[in-house]
Amino acid sequence: MLNHIDQLWLRSFHCVYENQSFKRAAEFLNLPTSNVSRHIALLEEKLATRLFDRTTRRIAATDAGEQLYARTHTLLARLDEAFEEVTQHSHEVMGQLKILMPDSPALAQAVVAFCRQNPSIGLCCDTSLSPKEDLLDGFDVVLSFQRGPLADSNWIATEIKRWPSVVVASPERLQAHPLPYHITDLQHLPCISSLTALNGTPWIFKTAQGGLVTQRVHSSFRVNSGNLAKSAALAGLGFAILPIDFCQEEIKAGHLETVALEYQPDDLVLYAFYASRKHVARKIPMFIDHLRRHANEEMSV
């Protein structure tokens, strides 16, 4: 029977019952009076019983109407409470947040700050600097450092922060090899591949017009750690691409020198990826907004 009764018919019935008037019920529901009358007629037709006795001066509920109101009043009230609770929760940050991210101190601080600000959040975090596609299922948000164009994916990518980068080398390394002036010179020099530049992935540079240029380099020192890449560059093991902010102190101290080429390295970008869904839990955009604010105020690589 319930499958054949529109909830709006019941709400119109309750409003007419409580106001003892079709007109006042229509005003309360912000509906035409004719619609309210039609709802009652349809409800009476489905129940095969009269719910109101109507006269020109007043209306009164029948015994069936009295019984229907008494038995459904609590049900509708609980239904309204359930809807309000779900709506409230959709605007709150709560539940378990599952994150896959690099093991970065700066990101760790941002995640901890978010959980502290939102005590209803439970955290489940795994760390991987360059996660594989088949590892992404089951996570709400995946954080990843990228340089260059993103690979095709079913996930939505949101940029959190970007860091301009430079090619650097130690003074000892620059004395031992001819100074490169073109990116093609790098293929003859020892280079330190870092972050996503693994397994022969070329270094990515940007032109003045915003285009991208790739250059394969000779690399016998491959790491997936920015800290390790910087340490290797400081030790004179090769040329490296590093974010400027990450090596500014070493450049000022003369421990590293920037190498000017015809193209600048492409920016290092931190992305937040989340699955494409019609309804995204409130905790996900709230966490991403928090990351952006934290990155702009405090975060370094």
PDB file of N, CA and C in Angstrom, residues 167-256:
ATOM      1  N   VAL A 167      67.473  23.670 -12.144  1.00  0.00           N
ATOM      2  CA  VAL A 167      68.506  22.646 -12.247  1.00  0.00           C
ATOM      3  C   VAL A 167      69.681  23.110 -11.401  1.00  0.00           C
ATOM      4  N   VAL A 168      70.168  22.245 -10.537  1.00  0.00           N
ATOM      5  CA  VAL A 168      71.270  22.611  -9.637  1.00  0.00           C
ATOM      6  C   VAL A 168      72.367  21.552  -9.683  1.00  0.00           C
ATOM      7  N   ALA A 169      73.538  21.968  -9.268  1.00  0.00           N
ATOM      8  CA  ALA A 169      74.667  21.048  -9.124  1.00  0.00           C
ATOM      9  C   ALA A 169      75.640  21.670  -8.133  1.00  0.00           C
ATOM     10  N   SER A 170      76.480  20.858  -7.565  1.00  0.00           N
ATOM     11  CA  SER A 170      77.480  21.364  -6.631  1.00  0.00           C
ATOM     12  C   SER A 170      78.606  22.058  -7.396  1.00  0.00           C
ATOM     13  N   PRO A 171      79.316  23.005  -6.770  1.00  0.00           N
ATOM     14  CA  PRO A 171      80.459  23.652  -7.441  1.00  0.00           C
ATOM     15  C   PRO A 171      81.497  22.629  -7.915  1.00  0.00           C
ATOM     16  N   GLU A 172      81.707  21.573  -7.135  1.00  0.00           N
ATOM     17  CA  GLU A 172      82.678  20.546  -7.527  1.00  0.00           C
ATOM     18  C   GLU A 172      82.245  19.841  -8.806  1.00  0.00           C
ATOM     19  N   ARG A 173      80.959  19.538  -8.926  1.00  0.00           N
ATOM     20  CA  ARG A 173      80.461  18.880 -10.126  1.00  0.00           C
ATOM     21  C   ARG A 173      80.590  19.795 -11.338  1.00  0.00           C
ATOM     22  N   LEU A 174      80.325  21.097 -11.167  1.00  0.00           N
ATOM     23  CA  LEU A 174      80.425  22.039 -12.291  1.00  0.00           C
ATOM     24  C   LEU A 174      81.881  22.229 -12.723  1.00  0.00           C
ATOM     25  N   GLN A 175      82.799  22.105 -11.798  1.00  0.00           N
ATOM     26  CA  GLN A 175      84.214  22.209 -12.174  1.00  0.00           C
ATOM     27  C   GLN A 175      84.696  20.975 -12.921  1.00  0.00           C
ATOM     28  N   ALA A 176      84.063  19.837 -12.643  1.00  0.00           N
ATOM     29  CA  ALA A 176      84.519  18.582 -13.242  1.00  0.00           C
ATOM     30  C   ALA A 176      83.955  18.354 -14.642  1.00  0.00           C
ATOM     31  N   HIS A 177      82.884  19.070 -15.006  1.00  0.00           N
ATOM     32  CA  HIS A 177      82.262  18.868 -16.306  1.00  0.00           C
ATOM     33  C   HIS A 177      82.030  20.217 -16.978  1.00  0.00           C
ATOM     34  N   PRO A 178      81.951  20.217 -18.317  1.00  0.00           N
ATOM     35  CA  PRO A 178      81.618  21.462 -19.028  1.00  0.00           C
ATOM     36  C   PRO A 178      80.250  21.958 -18.598  1.00  0.00           C
ATOM     37  N   LEU A 179      80.096  23.254 -18.474  1.00  0.00           N
ATOM     38  CA  LEU A 179      78.827  23.835 -18.055  1.00  0.00           C
ATOM     39  C   LEU A 179      77.782  23.647 -19.160  1.00  0.00           C
ATOM     40  N   PRO A 180      76.639  23.026 -18.865  1.00  0.00           N
ATOM     41  CA  PRO A 180      75.614  22.860 -19.900  1.00  0.00           C
ATOM     42  C   PRO A 180      74.866  24.169 -20.153  1.00  0.00           C
ATOM     43  N   TYR A 181      74.548  24.399 -21.428  1.00  0.00           N
ATOM     44  CA  TYR A 181      73.781  25.587 -21.808  1.00  0.00           C
ATOM     45  C   TYR A 181      72.439  25.210 -22.429  1.00  0.00           C
ATOM     46  N   HIS A 182      72.344  23.988 -22.921  1.00  0.00           N
ATOM     47  CA  HIS A 182      71.119  23.505 -23.548  1.00  0.00           C
ATOM     48  C   HIS A 182      70.684  22.226 -22.851  1.00  0.00           C
ATOM     49  N   ILE A 183      69.390  21.977 -22.858  1.00  0.00           N
ATOM     50  CA  ILE A 183      68.890  20.786 -22.167  1.00  0.00           C
ATOM     51  C   ILE A 183      69.433  19.513 -22.819  1.00  0.00           C
ATOM     52  N   THR A 184      69.748  19.570 -24.108  1.00  0.00           N
ATOM     53  CA  THR A 184      70.321  18.383 -24.766  1.00  0.00           C
ATOM     54  C   THR A 184      71.699  18.035 -24.210  1.00  0.00           C
ATOM     55  N   ASP A 185      72.385  19.011 -23.610  1.00  0.00           N
ATOM     56  CA  ASP A 185      73.700  18.728 -23.014  1.00  0.00           C
ATOM     57  C   ASP A 185      73.583  17.778 -21.822  1.00  0.00           C
ATOM     58  N   LEU A 186      72.402  17.729 -21.212  1.00  0.00           N
ATOM     59  CA  LEU A 186      72.226  16.928 -20.002  1.00  0.00           C
ATOM     60  C   LEU A 186      72.340  15.431 -20.271  1.00  0.00           C
ATOM     61  N   GLN A 187      72.072  15.017 -21.523  1.00  0.00           N
ATOM     62  CA  GLN A 187      72.134  13.582 -21.818  1.00  0.00           C
ATOM     63  C   GLN A 187      73.563  13.038 -21.757  1.00  0.00           C
ATOM     64  N   HIS A 188      74.552  13.960 -21.709  1.00  0.00           N
ATOM     65  CA  HIS A 188      75.956  13.543 -21.638  1.00  0.00           C
ATOM     66  C   HIS A 188      76.531  13.741 -20.236  1.00  0.00           C
ATOM     67  N   LEU A 189      75.697  14.190 -19.294  1.00  0.00           N
ATOM     68  CA  LEU A 189      76.166  14.498 -17.948  1.00  0.00           C
ATOM     69  C   LEU A 189      75.467  13.602 -16.924  1.00  0.00           C
ATOM     70  N   PRO A 190      76.111  13.344 -15.780  1.00  0.00           N
ATOM     71  CA  PRO A 190      75.450  12.545 -14.739  1.00  0.00           C
ATOM     72  C   PRO A 190      74.301  13.335 -14.108  1.00  0.00           C
ATOM     73  N   CYS A 191      73.137  12.754 -14.093  1.00  0.00           N
ATOM     74  CA  CYS A 191      71.950  13.430 -13.550  1.00  0.00           C
ATOM     75  C   CYS A 191      71.307  12.568 -12.471  1.00  0.00           C
ATOM     76  N   ILE A 192      70.606  13.225 -11.573  1.00  0.00           N
ATOM     77  CA  ILE A 192      69.921  12.550 -10.466  1.00  0.00           C
ATOM     78  C   ILE A 192      68.425  12.611 -10.740  1.00  0.00           C
ATOM     79  N   SER A 193      67.832  11.487 -11.060  1.00  0.00           N
ATOM     80  CA  SER A 193      66.398  11.441 -11.312  1.00  0.00           C
ATOM     81  C   SER A 193      65.655  11.331  -9.992  1.00  0.00           C
ATOM     82  N   SER A 194      64.629  12.137  -9.843  1.00  0.00           N
ATOM     83  CA  SER A 194      63.908  12.144  -8.574  1.00  0.00           C
ATOM     84  C   SER A 194      62.406  12.181  -8.802  1.00  0.00           C
ATOM     85  N   LEU A 195      61.687  11.885  -7.732  1.00  0.00           N
ATOM     86  CA  LEU A 195      60.231  11.897  -7.724  1.00  0.00           C
ATOM     87  C   LEU A 195      59.672  11.036  -8.842  1.00  0.00           C
ATOM     88  N   THR A 196      58.884  11.582  -9.775  1.00  0.00           N
ATOM     89  CA  THR A 196      58.267  10.751 -10.806  1.00  0.00           C
ATOM     90  C   THR A 196      59.218  10.464 -11.956  1.00  0.00           C
ATOM     91  N   ALA A 197      60.430  11.050 -11.927  1.00  0.00           N
ATOM     92  CA  ALA A 197      61.378  10.831 -13.028  1.00  0.00           C
ATOM     93  C   ALA A 197      62.142   9.534 -12.819  1.00  0.00           C
ATOM     94  N   LEU A 198      61.405   8.439 -12.683  1.00  0.00           N
ATOM     95  CA  LEU A 198      61.999   7.129 -12.479  1.00  0.00           C
ATOM     96  C   LEU A 198      61.826   6.272 -13.728  1.00  0.00           C
ATOM     97  N   ASN A 199      62.560   5.192 -13.786  1.00  0.00           N
ATOM     98  CA  ASN A 199      62.429   4.218 -14.872  1.00  0.00           C
ATOM     99  C   ASN A 199      62.579   4.858 -16.250  1.00  0.00           C
ATOM    100  N   GLY A 200      63.514   5.786 -16.362  1.00  0.00           N
ATOM    101  CA  GLY A 200      63.796   6.380 -17.663  1.00  0.00           C
ATOM    102  C   GLY A 200      62.866   7.501 -18.058  1.00  0.00           C
ATOM    103  N   THR A 201      61.972   7.918 -17.158  1.00  0.00           N
ATOM    104  CA  THR A 201      61.083   9.025 -17.492  1.00  0.00           C
ATOM    105  C   THR A 201      61.917  10.283 -17.724  1.00  0.00           C
ATOM    106  N   PRO A 202      61.683  11.002 -18.810  1.00  0.00           N
ATOM    107  CA  PRO A 202      62.541  12.166 -19.105  1.00  0.00           C
ATOM    108  C   PRO A 202      62.264  13.338 -18.182  1.00  0.00           C
ATOM    109  N   TRP A 203      63.225  14.229 -18.110  1.00  0.00           N
ATOM    110  CA  TRP A 203      63.019  15.484 -17.405  1.00  0.00           C
ATOM    111  C   TRP A 203      62.107  16.366 -18.253  1.00  0.00           C
ATOM    112  N   ILE A 204      61.307  17.179 -17.591  1.00  0.00           N
ATOM    113  CA  ILE A 204      60.308  17.991 -18.290  1.00  0.00           C
ATOM    114  C   ILE A 204      60.618  19.462 -18.055  1.00  0.00           C
ATOM    115  N   PHE A 205      60.695  20.208 -19.161  1.00  0.00           N
ATOM    116  CA  PHE A 205      60.962  21.643 -19.119  1.00  0.00           C
ATOM    117  C   PHE A 205      59.791  22.391 -19.755  1.00  0.00           C
ATOM    118  N   LYS A 206      59.706  23.686 -19.455  1.00  0.00           N
ATOM    119  CA  LYS A 206      58.634  24.496 -20.028  1.00  0.00           C
ATOM    120  C   LYS A 206      59.224  25.630 -20.840  1.00  0.00           C
ATOM    121  N   THR A 207      58.546  25.966 -21.939  1.00  0.00           N
ATOM    122  CA  THR A 207      58.980  27.058 -22.795  1.00  0.00           C
ATOM    123  C   THR A 207      58.381  28.367 -22.300  1.00  0.00           C
ATOM    124  N   ALA A 208      58.848  29.454 -22.852  1.00  0.00           N
ATOM    125  CA  ALA A 208      58.328  30.770 -22.471  1.00  0.00           C
ATOM    126  C   ALA A 208      56.857  30.911 -22.850  1.00  0.00           C
ATOM    127  N   GLN A 209      56.416  30.141 -23.844  1.00  0.00           N
ATOM    128  CA  GLN A 209      55.026  30.202 -24.282  1.00  0.00           C
ATOM    129  C   GLN A 209      54.119  29.251 -23.500  1.00  0.00           C
ATOM    130  N   GLY A 210      54.705  28.516 -22.570  1.00  0.00           N
ATOM    131  CA  GLY A 210      53.898  27.617 -21.752  1.00  0.00           C
ATOM    132  C   GLY A 210      53.861  26.183 -22.246  1.00  0.00           C
ATOM    133  N   GLY A 211      54.557  25.896 -23.325  1.00  0.00           N
ATOM    134  CA  GLY A 211      54.613  24.528 -23.810  1.00  0.00           C
ATOM    135  C   GLY A 211      55.582  23.687 -22.998  1.00  0.00           C
ATOM    136  N   LEU A 212      55.550  22.385 -23.198  1.00  0.00           N
ATOM    137  CA  LEU A 212      56.418  21.476 -22.463  1.00  0.00           C
ATOM    138  C   LEU A 212      57.388  20.783 -23.415  1.00  0.00           C
ATOM    139  N   VAL A 213      58.621  20.614 -22.938  1.00  0.00           N
ATOM    140  CA  VAL A 213      59.664  19.943 -23.705  1.00  0.00           C
ATOM    141  C   VAL A 213      60.258  18.854 -22.813  1.00  0.00           C
ATOM    142  N   THR A 214      60.418  17.663 -23.348  1.00  0.00           N
ATOM    143  CA  THR A 214      61.010  16.572 -22.571  1.00  0.00           C
ATOM    144  C   THR A 214      62.439  16.317 -23.025  1.00  0.00           C
ATOM    145  N   GLN A 215      63.254  15.885 -22.068  1.00  0.00           N
ATOM    146  CA  GLN A 215      64.651  15.591 -22.379  1.00  0.00           C
ATOM    147  C   GLN A 215      65.096  14.379 -21.567  1.00  0.00           C
ATOM    148  N   ARG A 216      65.489  13.327 -22.263  1.00  0.00           N
ATOM    149  CA  ARG A 216      66.023  12.166 -21.567  1.00  0.00           C
ATOM    150  C   ARG A 216      67.439  12.484 -21.089  1.00  0.00           C
ATOM    151  N   VAL A 217      67.738  12.011 -19.893  1.00  0.00           N
ATOM    152  CA  VAL A 217      69.033  12.318 -19.293  1.00  0.00           C
ATOM    153  C   VAL A 217      69.736  11.012 -18.921  1.00  0.00           C
ATOM    154  N   HIS A 218      71.038  11.133 -18.748  1.00  0.00           N
ATOM    155  CA  HIS A 218      71.828   9.980 -18.291  1.00  0.00           C
ATOM    156  C   HIS A 218      71.768   9.946 -16.769  1.00  0.00           C
ATOM    157  N   SER A 219      71.214   8.887 -16.226  1.00  0.00           N
ATOM    158  CA  SER A 219      71.024   8.830 -14.777  1.00  0.00           C
ATOM    159  C   SER A 219      71.376   7.458 -14.252  1.00  0.00           C
ATOM    160  N   SER A 220      72.397   7.404 -13.430  1.00  0.00           N
ATOM    161  CA  SER A 220      72.740   6.169 -12.727  1.00  0.00           C
ATOM    162  C   SER A 220      72.355   6.265 -11.252  1.00  0.00           C
ATOM    163  N   PHE A 221      71.784   7.417 -10.858  1.00  0.00           N
ATOM    164  CA  PHE A 221      71.374   7.652  -9.473  1.00  0.00           C
ATOM    165  C   PHE A 221      69.890   8.010  -9.490  1.00  0.00           C
ATOM    166  N   ARG A 222      69.044   7.018  -9.235  1.00  0.00           N
ATOM    167  CA  ARG A 222      67.599   7.215  -9.316  1.00  0.00           C
ATOM    168  C   ARG A 222      66.982   7.031  -7.936  1.00  0.00           C
ATOM    169  N   VAL A 223      66.241   8.009  -7.511  1.00  0.00           N
ATOM    170  CA  VAL A 223      65.638   7.969  -6.177  1.00  0.00           C
ATOM    171  C   VAL A 223      64.212   8.486  -6.267  1.00  0.00           C
ATOM    172  N   ASN A 224      63.405   8.151  -5.276  1.00  0.00           N
ATOM    173  CA  ASN A 224      62.050   8.701  -5.215  1.00  0.00           C
ATOM    174  C   ASN A 224      61.893   9.593  -3.989  1.00  0.00           C
ATOM    175  N   SER A 225      62.960  10.309  -3.668  1.00  0.00           N
ATOM    176  CA  SER A 225      62.962  11.189  -2.500  1.00  0.00           C
ATOM    177  C   SER A 225      63.643  12.501  -2.852  1.00  0.00           C
ATOM    178  N   GLY A 226      62.939  13.602  -2.632  1.00  0.00           N
ATOM    179  CA  GLY A 226      63.536  14.911  -2.862  1.00  0.00           C
ATOM    180  C   GLY A 226      64.704  15.162  -1.937  1.00  0.00           C
ATOM    181  N   ASN A 227      64.589  14.709  -0.690  1.00  0.00           N
ATOM    182  CA  ASN A 227      65.692  14.874   0.263  1.00  0.00           C
ATOM    183  C   ASN A 227      66.938  14.130  -0.188  1.00  0.00           C
ATOM    184  N   LEU A 228      66.739  12.912  -0.687  1.00  0.00           N
ATOM    185  CA  LEU A 228      67.868  12.123  -1.141  1.00  0.00           C
ATOM    186  C   LEU A 228      68.482  12.722  -2.403  1.00  0.00           C
ATOM    187  N   ALA A 229      67.639  13.254  -3.289  1.00  0.00           N
ATOM    188  CA  ALA A 229      68.155  13.894  -4.508  1.00  0.00           C
ATOM    189  C   ALA A 229      69.002  15.117  -4.160  1.00  0.00           C
ATOM    190  N   LYS A 230      68.543  15.908  -3.187  1.00  0.00           N
ATOM    191  CA  LYS A 230      69.310  17.087  -2.787  1.00  0.00           C
ATOM    192  C   LYS A 230      70.631  16.675  -2.136  1.00  0.00           C
ATOM    193  N   SER A 231      70.594  15.669  -1.293  1.00  0.00           N
ATOM    194  CA  SER A 231      71.831  15.197  -0.652  1.00  0.00           C
ATOM    195  C   SER A 231      72.829  14.716  -1.687  1.00  0.00           C
ATOM    196  N   ALA A 232      72.321  14.025  -2.719  1.00  0.00           N
ATOM    197  CA  ALA A 232      73.202  13.525  -3.772  1.00  0.00           C
ATOM    198  C   ALA A 232      73.802  14.674  -4.571  1.00  0.00           C
ATOM    199  N   ALA A 233      72.995  15.705  -4.832  1.00  0.00           N
ATOM    200  CA  ALA A 233      73.519  16.869  -5.553  1.00  0.00           C
ATOM    201  C   ALA A 233      74.579  17.579  -4.729  1.00  0.00           C
ATOM    202  N   LEU A 234      74.337  17.719  -3.436  1.00  0.00           N
ATOM    203  CA  LEU A 234      75.316  18.362  -2.554  1.00  0.00           C
ATOM    204  C   LEU A 234      76.624  17.564  -2.509  1.00  0.00           C
ATOM    205  N   ALA A 235      76.511  16.238  -2.647  1.00  0.00           N
ATOM    206  CA  ALA A 235      77.701  15.387  -2.614  1.00  0.00           C
ATOM    207  C   ALA A 235      78.430  15.345  -3.947  1.00  0.00           C
ATOM    208  N   GLY A 236      77.881  16.050  -4.948  1.00  0.00           N
ATOM    209  CA  GLY A 236      78.544  16.099  -6.242  1.00  0.00           C
ATOM    210  C   GLY A 236      78.296  14.901  -7.125  1.00  0.00           C
ATOM    211  N   LEU A 237      77.207  14.160  -6.869  1.00  0.00           N
ATOM    212  CA  LEU A 237      76.926  12.962  -7.666  1.00  0.00           C
ATOM    213  C   LEU A 237      76.253  13.273  -9.002  1.00  0.00           C
ATOM    214  N   GLY A 238      75.783  14.494  -9.174  1.00  0.00           N
ATOM    215  CA  GLY A 238      75.178  14.821 -10.455  1.00  0.00           C
ATOM    216  C   GLY A 238      74.309  16.062 -10.399  1.00  0.00           C
ATOM    217  N   PHE A 239      73.688  16.375 -11.534  1.00  0.00           N
ATOM    218  CA  PHE A 239      72.752  17.484 -11.665  1.00  0.00           C
ATOM    219  C   PHE A 239      71.362  17.010 -11.218  1.00  0.00           C
ATOM    220  N   ALA A 240      70.610  17.926 -10.648  1.00  0.00           N
ATOM    221  CA  ALA A 240      69.274  17.564 -10.169  1.00  0.00           C
ATOM    222  C   ALA A 240      68.293  18.698 -10.425  1.00  0.00           C
ATOM    223  N   ILE A 241      67.034  18.342 -10.584  1.00  0.00           N
ATOM    224  CA  ILE A 241      65.957  19.337 -10.614  1.00  0.00           C
ATOM    225  C   ILE A 241      65.335  19.368  -9.226  1.00  0.00           C
ATOM    226  N   LEU A 242      65.341  20.546  -8.607  1.00  0.00           N
ATOM    227  CA  LEU A 242      64.767  20.697  -7.277  1.00  0.00           C
ATOM    228  C   LEU A 242      63.912  21.955  -7.218  1.00  0.00           C
ATOM    229  N   PRO A 243      62.847  21.958  -6.419  1.00  0.00           N
ATOM    230  CA  PRO A 243      62.093  23.190  -6.193  1.00  0.00           C
ATOM    231  C   PRO A 243      63.000  24.261  -5.579  1.00  0.00           C
ATOM    232  N   ILE A 244      62.832  25.495  -6.023  1.00  0.00           N
ATOM    233  CA  ILE A 244      63.692  26.578  -5.534  1.00  0.00           C
ATOM    234  C   ILE A 244      63.608  26.707  -4.016  1.00  0.00           C
ATOM    235  N   ASP A 245      62.382  26.648  -3.486  1.00  0.00           N
ATOM    236  CA  ASP A 245      62.210  26.797  -2.042  1.00  0.00           C
ATOM    237  C   ASP A 245      62.950  25.720  -1.266  1.00  0.00           C
ATOM    238  N   PHE A 246      63.113  24.561  -1.871  1.00  0.00           N
ATOM    239  CA  PHE A 246      63.688  23.409  -1.199  1.00  0.00           C
ATOM    240  C   PHE A 246      65.210  23.482  -1.113  1.00  0.00           C
ATOM    241  N   CYS A 247      65.818  24.299  -1.978  1.00  0.00           N
ATOM    242  CA  CYS A 247      67.292  24.350  -1.972  1.00  0.00           C
ATOM    243  C   CYS A 247      67.827  25.776  -1.903  1.00  0.00           C
ATOM    244  N   GLN A 248      66.968  26.714  -1.502  1.00  0.00           N
ATOM    245  CA  GLN A 248      67.358  28.128  -1.492  1.00  0.00           C
ATOM    246  C   GLN A 248      68.511  28.390  -0.526  1.00  0.00           C
ATOM    247  N   GLU A 249      68.463  27.782   0.644  1.00  0.00           N
ATOM    248  CA  GLU A 249      69.528  28.008   1.633  1.00  0.00           C
ATOM    249  C   GLU A 249      70.866  27.485   1.126  1.00  0.00           C
ATOM    250  N   GLU A 250      70.857  26.321   0.476  1.00  0.00           N
ATOM    251  CA  GLU A 250      72.090  25.743  -0.045  1.00  0.00           C
ATOM    252  C   GLU A 250      72.653  26.589  -1.187  1.00  0.00           C
ATOM    253  N   ILE A 251      71.739  27.189  -1.974  1.00  0.00           N
ATOM    254  CA  ILE A 251      72.197  28.066  -3.069  1.00  0.00           C
ATOM    255  C   ILE A 251      72.829  29.335  -2.489  1.00  0.00           C
ATOM    256  N   LYS A 252      72.194  29.924  -1.480  1.00  0.00           N
ATOM    257  CA  LYS A 252      72.730  31.134  -0.858  1.00  0.00           C
ATOM    258  C   LYS A 252      74.080  30.864  -0.196  1.00  0.00           C
ATOM    259  N   ALA A 253      74.221  29.673   0.362  1.00  0.00           N
ATOM    260  CA  ALA A 253      75.472  29.331   1.047  1.00  0.00           C
ATOM    261  C   ALA A 253      76.565  28.921   0.066  1.00  0.00           C
ATOM    262  N   GLY A 254      76.219  28.761  -1.209  1.00  0.00           N
ATOM    263  CA  GLY A 254      77.218  28.379  -2.203  1.00  0.00           C
ATOM    264  C   GLY A 254      77.466  26.887  -2.293  1.00  0.00           C
ATOM    265  N   HIS A 255      76.646  26.095  -1.596  1.00  0.00           N
ATOM    266  CA  HIS A 255      76.822  24.643  -1.654  1.00  0.00           C
ATOM    267  C   HIS A 255      76.212  24.053  -2.932  1.00  0.00           C
ATOM    268  N   LEU A 256      75.268  24.767  -3.507  1.00  0.00           N
ATOM    269  CA  LEU A 256      74.681  24.393  -4.789  1.00  0.00           C
ATOM    270  C   LEU A 256      74.648  25.620  -5.680  1.00  0.00           C
TER     271      LEU A 256
END
